[in-house]
GROMACS .gro file of C-alpha atoms in nm:
model
  176
    1MET     CA    1   4.121   3.371   2.017
    2ASN     CA    2   4.313   3.338   2.344
    3ARG     CA    3   4.373   3.019   2.539
    4LEU     CA    4   4.084   3.076   2.784
    5GLN     CA    5   3.833   3.127   2.501
    6GLN     CA    6   3.958   2.813   2.325
    7THR     CA    7   3.916   2.611   2.645
    8LEU     CA    8   3.564   2.745   2.702
    9VAL     CA    9   3.458   2.674   2.341
   10LEU     CA   10   3.602   2.323   2.361
   11ALA     CA   11   3.430   2.256   2.696
   12GLY     CA   12   3.099   2.391   2.563
   13THR     CA   13   3.126   2.175   2.251
   14ALA     CA   14   3.199   1.867   2.466
   15VAL     CA   15   2.894   1.937   2.686
   16VAL     CA   16   2.668   1.973   2.381
   17PHE     CA   17   2.808   1.652   2.229
   18VAL     CA   18   2.766   1.446   2.548
   19GLY     CA   19   2.417   1.588   2.608
   20GLY     CA   20   2.312   1.516   2.249
   21ALA     CA   21   2.451   1.162   2.266
   22ALA     CA   22   2.266   1.096   2.593
   23LEU     CA   23   1.938   1.237   2.460
   24GLY     CA   24   1.972   1.045   2.133
   25THR     CA   25   2.037   0.719   2.318
   26GLN     CA   26   1.738   0.782   2.544
   27LEU     CA   27   1.509   0.846   2.245
   28LEU     CA   28   1.644   0.544   2.059
   29LEU     CA   29   1.578   0.308   2.349
   30ALA     CA   30   1.245   0.459   2.463
   31PRO     CA   31   0.933   0.242   2.432
   32THR     CA   32   0.697   0.337   2.148
   33GLY     CA   33   0.381   0.312   2.356
   34ALA     CA   34   0.224   0.036   2.147
   35ASP     CA   35   0.340  -0.278   1.975
   36SER     CA   36   0.286  -0.230   1.601
   37ASP     CA   37   0.143  -0.585   1.584
   38ASP     CA   38  -0.134  -0.478   1.826
   39ILE     CA   39  -0.253  -0.188   1.610
   40ALA     CA   40  -0.526  -0.276   1.363
   41THR     CA   41  -0.455  -0.119   1.026
   42CYS     CA   42  -0.798  -0.196   0.889
   43GLU     CA   43  -1.144  -0.311   0.987
   44THR     CA   44  -1.311  -0.599   0.805
   45GLN     CA   45  -1.644  -0.499   0.651
   46ALA     CA   46  -1.883  -0.763   0.515
   47ILE     CA   47  -2.053  -0.702   0.181
   48ALA     CA   48  -2.375  -0.891   0.112
   49VAL     CA   49  -2.504  -1.009  -0.224
   50GLY     CA   50  -2.667  -0.711  -0.397
   51ASP     CA   51  -2.475  -0.446  -0.201
   52LEU     CA   52  -2.264  -0.197  -0.391
   53VAL     CA   53  -1.890  -0.251  -0.392
   54GLN     CA   54  -1.725   0.087  -0.435
   55SER     CA   55  -1.369   0.160  -0.541
   56SER     CA   56  -1.314   0.347  -0.212
   57MET     CA   57  -1.349   0.013  -0.027
   58ILE     CA   58  -1.072  -0.165  -0.217
   59THR     CA   59  -0.698  -0.152  -0.154
   60VAL     CA   60  -0.494  -0.239  -0.462
   61ASP     CA   61  -0.133  -0.362  -0.450
   62ILE     CA   62   0.042  -0.316  -0.785
   63PHE     CA   63   0.364  -0.485  -0.891
   64ASN     CA   64   0.558  -0.439  -1.212
   65ALA     CA   65   0.674  -0.754  -1.395
   66GLY     CA   66   0.775  -0.554  -1.704
   67GLU     CA   67   1.066  -0.329  -1.791
   68THR     CA   68   0.892   0.012  -1.772
   69ALA     CA   69   1.033   0.202  -1.474
   70GLY     CA   70   0.773   0.365  -1.249
   71LEU     CA   71   0.477   0.188  -1.412
   72ALA     CA   72   0.335   0.048  -1.087
   73ASN     CA   73   0.342   0.392  -0.927
   74ARG     CA   74   0.171   0.558  -1.226
   75VAL     CA   75  -0.103   0.294  -1.231
   76ARG     CA   76  -0.156   0.331  -0.854
   77ILE     CA   77  -0.191   0.709  -0.890
   78ASN     CA   78  -0.444   0.666  -1.172
   79LEU     CA   79  -0.644   0.410  -0.971
   80GLU     CA   80  -0.639   0.641  -0.668
   81ASP     CA   81  -0.788   0.910  -0.892
   82ARG     CA   82  -1.077   0.666  -0.943
   83GLY     CA   83  -1.121   0.623  -0.569
   84PHE     CA   84  -0.925   0.303  -0.507
   85LEU     CA   85  -0.699   0.286  -0.204
   86GLY     CA   86  -0.335   0.267  -0.303
   87GLY     CA   87  -0.151  -0.024  -0.148
   88ARG     CA   88   0.199  -0.156  -0.198
   89ILE     CA   89   0.390  -0.094  -0.521
   90GLY     CA   90   0.718  -0.218  -0.658
   91ASN     CA   91   0.881  -0.473  -0.880
   92SER     CA   92   0.705  -0.806  -0.884
   93GLY     CA   93   0.832  -1.090  -0.670
   94SER     CA   94   0.573  -1.321  -0.824
   95ASP     CA   95   0.651  -1.591  -1.078
   96VAL     CA   96   0.344  -1.474  -1.273
   97SER     CA   97   0.450  -1.284  -1.585
   98PRO     CA   98   0.142  -1.165  -1.776
   99ALA     CA   99   0.137  -1.020  -2.125
  100ASN     CA  100  -0.085  -0.733  -2.006
  101VAL     CA  101  -0.225  -0.762  -1.653
  102ALA     CA  102  -0.277  -1.045  -1.404
  103ILE     CA  103  -0.468  -1.043  -1.078
  104LEU     CA  104  -0.354  -1.286  -0.811
  105THR     CA  105  -0.665  -1.438  -0.655
  106ASP     CA  106  -0.821  -1.761  -0.534
  107ASN     CA  107  -1.163  -1.636  -0.646
  108GLN     CA  108  -1.199  -1.441  -0.969
  109GLU     CA  109  -1.575  -1.406  -0.905
  110ASP     CA  110  -1.506  -1.191  -0.597
  111PRO     CA  111  -1.669  -0.852  -0.669
  112THR     CA  112  -1.361  -0.663  -0.549
  113VAL     CA  113  -1.150  -0.855  -0.800
  114GLN     CA  114  -1.408  -0.799  -1.074
  115LEU     CA  115  -1.418  -0.423  -1.012
  116VAL     CA  116  -1.039  -0.397  -1.025
  117ALA     CA  117  -1.020  -0.618  -1.337
  118SER     CA  118  -1.277  -0.397  -1.512
  119GLN     CA  119  -1.035  -0.102  -1.491
  120PHE     CA  120  -0.787  -0.241  -1.744
  121ASN     CA  121  -0.782  -0.246  -2.124
  122GLY     CA  122  -0.697  -0.576  -2.289
  123ASP     CA  123  -0.698  -0.926  -2.147
  124VAL     CA  124  -0.677  -0.963  -1.770
  125GLU     CA  125  -0.538  -1.296  -1.653
  126PHE     CA  126  -0.615  -1.453  -1.316
  127ALA     CA  127  -0.356  -1.660  -1.131
  128GLU     CA  128  -0.320  -1.836  -0.798
  129PRO     CA  129  -0.137  -1.614  -0.547
  130ASP     CA  130   0.230  -1.695  -0.500
  131ILE     CA  131   0.303  -1.380  -0.295
  132ASP     CA  132   0.119  -1.216  -0.003
  133THR     CA  133  -0.222  -1.085  -0.114
  134GLU     CA  134  -0.378  -1.028   0.228
  135ASP     CA  135  -0.618  -0.732   0.263
  136ALA     CA  136  -0.574  -0.615  -0.098
  137VAL     CA  137  -0.639  -0.703  -0.460
  138THR     CA  138  -0.296  -0.777  -0.607
  139VAL     CA  139  -0.225  -0.671  -0.966
  140ILE     CA  140   0.080  -0.774  -1.170
  141LEU     CA  141   0.159  -0.552  -1.470
  142GLY     CA  142   0.326  -0.715  -1.771
  143SER     CA  143   0.553  -0.583  -2.044
  144GLY     CA  144   0.257  -0.535  -2.279
  145TYR     CA  145   0.050  -0.330  -2.033
  146GLN     CA  146  -0.235  -0.158  -2.226
  147ASP     CA  147  -0.344   0.120  -1.986
  148LEU     CA  148  -0.668   0.178  -1.795
  149ARG     CA  149  -1.012   0.189  -1.954
  150ALA     CA  150  -1.150   0.541  -1.974
  151ASP     CA  151  -1.509   0.424  -1.919
  152ALA     CA  152  -1.448   0.180  -1.633
  153PRO     CA  153  -1.703   0.169  -1.349
  154THR     CA  154  -1.611   0.276  -0.996
  155GLU     CA  155  -1.876   0.058  -0.831
  156ILE     CA  156  -2.053  -0.269  -0.902
  157GLU     CA  157  -2.322  -0.478  -0.740
  158ALA     CA  158  -2.185  -0.772  -0.543
  159GLY     CA  159  -2.281  -1.100  -0.707
  160GLN     CA  160  -2.158  -1.294  -0.405
  161GLU     CA  161  -2.074  -1.225  -0.043
  162THR     CA  162  -1.730  -1.086   0.022
  163SER     CA  163  -1.545  -0.870   0.269
  164VAL     CA  164  -1.309  -0.577   0.245
  165CYS     CA  165  -1.051  -0.442   0.486
  166VAL     CA  166  -1.125  -0.071   0.525
  167PRO     CA  167  -0.831   0.127   0.670
  168THR     CA  168  -0.883   0.261   1.021
  169ILE     CA  169  -0.767   0.593   1.159
  170ASP     CA  170  -0.713   0.641   1.532
  171LEU     CA  171  -0.842   0.995   1.584
  172GLU     CA  172  -0.688   1.014   1.931
  173ASN     CA  173  -0.345   0.918   1.798
  174PRO     CA  174  -0.349   0.979   1.419
  175GLU     CA  175   0.022   0.903   1.379
  176GLY     CA  176  -0.019   0.548   1.508
   0.00000   0.00000   0.00000
């Protein structure tokens, strides 16, 4: 390669680099179009006494307090197969450490809590929430987790009034 070709290649590379840096900076600093706090992620739906509460109405957050890696994810996938909406998963930040399963709730008579609790084999404990449980039923899996019941219902009749937060989808802007 002669000196002129080297100079042209170097100049071309510099132009591409400067142009890419300028475009990247512009994209990084561009407004998103909407504040994420202003976008509703779900719509509250009231459920009256006697109405059916279906698994497809309930978001379930699942946290692992045991030692089995990937357990929360596997349980979420299995609950999604039953129609539940998969929420957050991960290792538990709660101080609750159940033998089998615990549900964090202020109201264990809530039909959404009852439907989720009915999915599990073995004893299900109920505990006061000590982590965020907003818009979901929060499940803590213990070291002695005993799996899901094969014959568990996917809907129950509401014995008391409750509400669920059904996820919304903006059809005009599906990516948010």
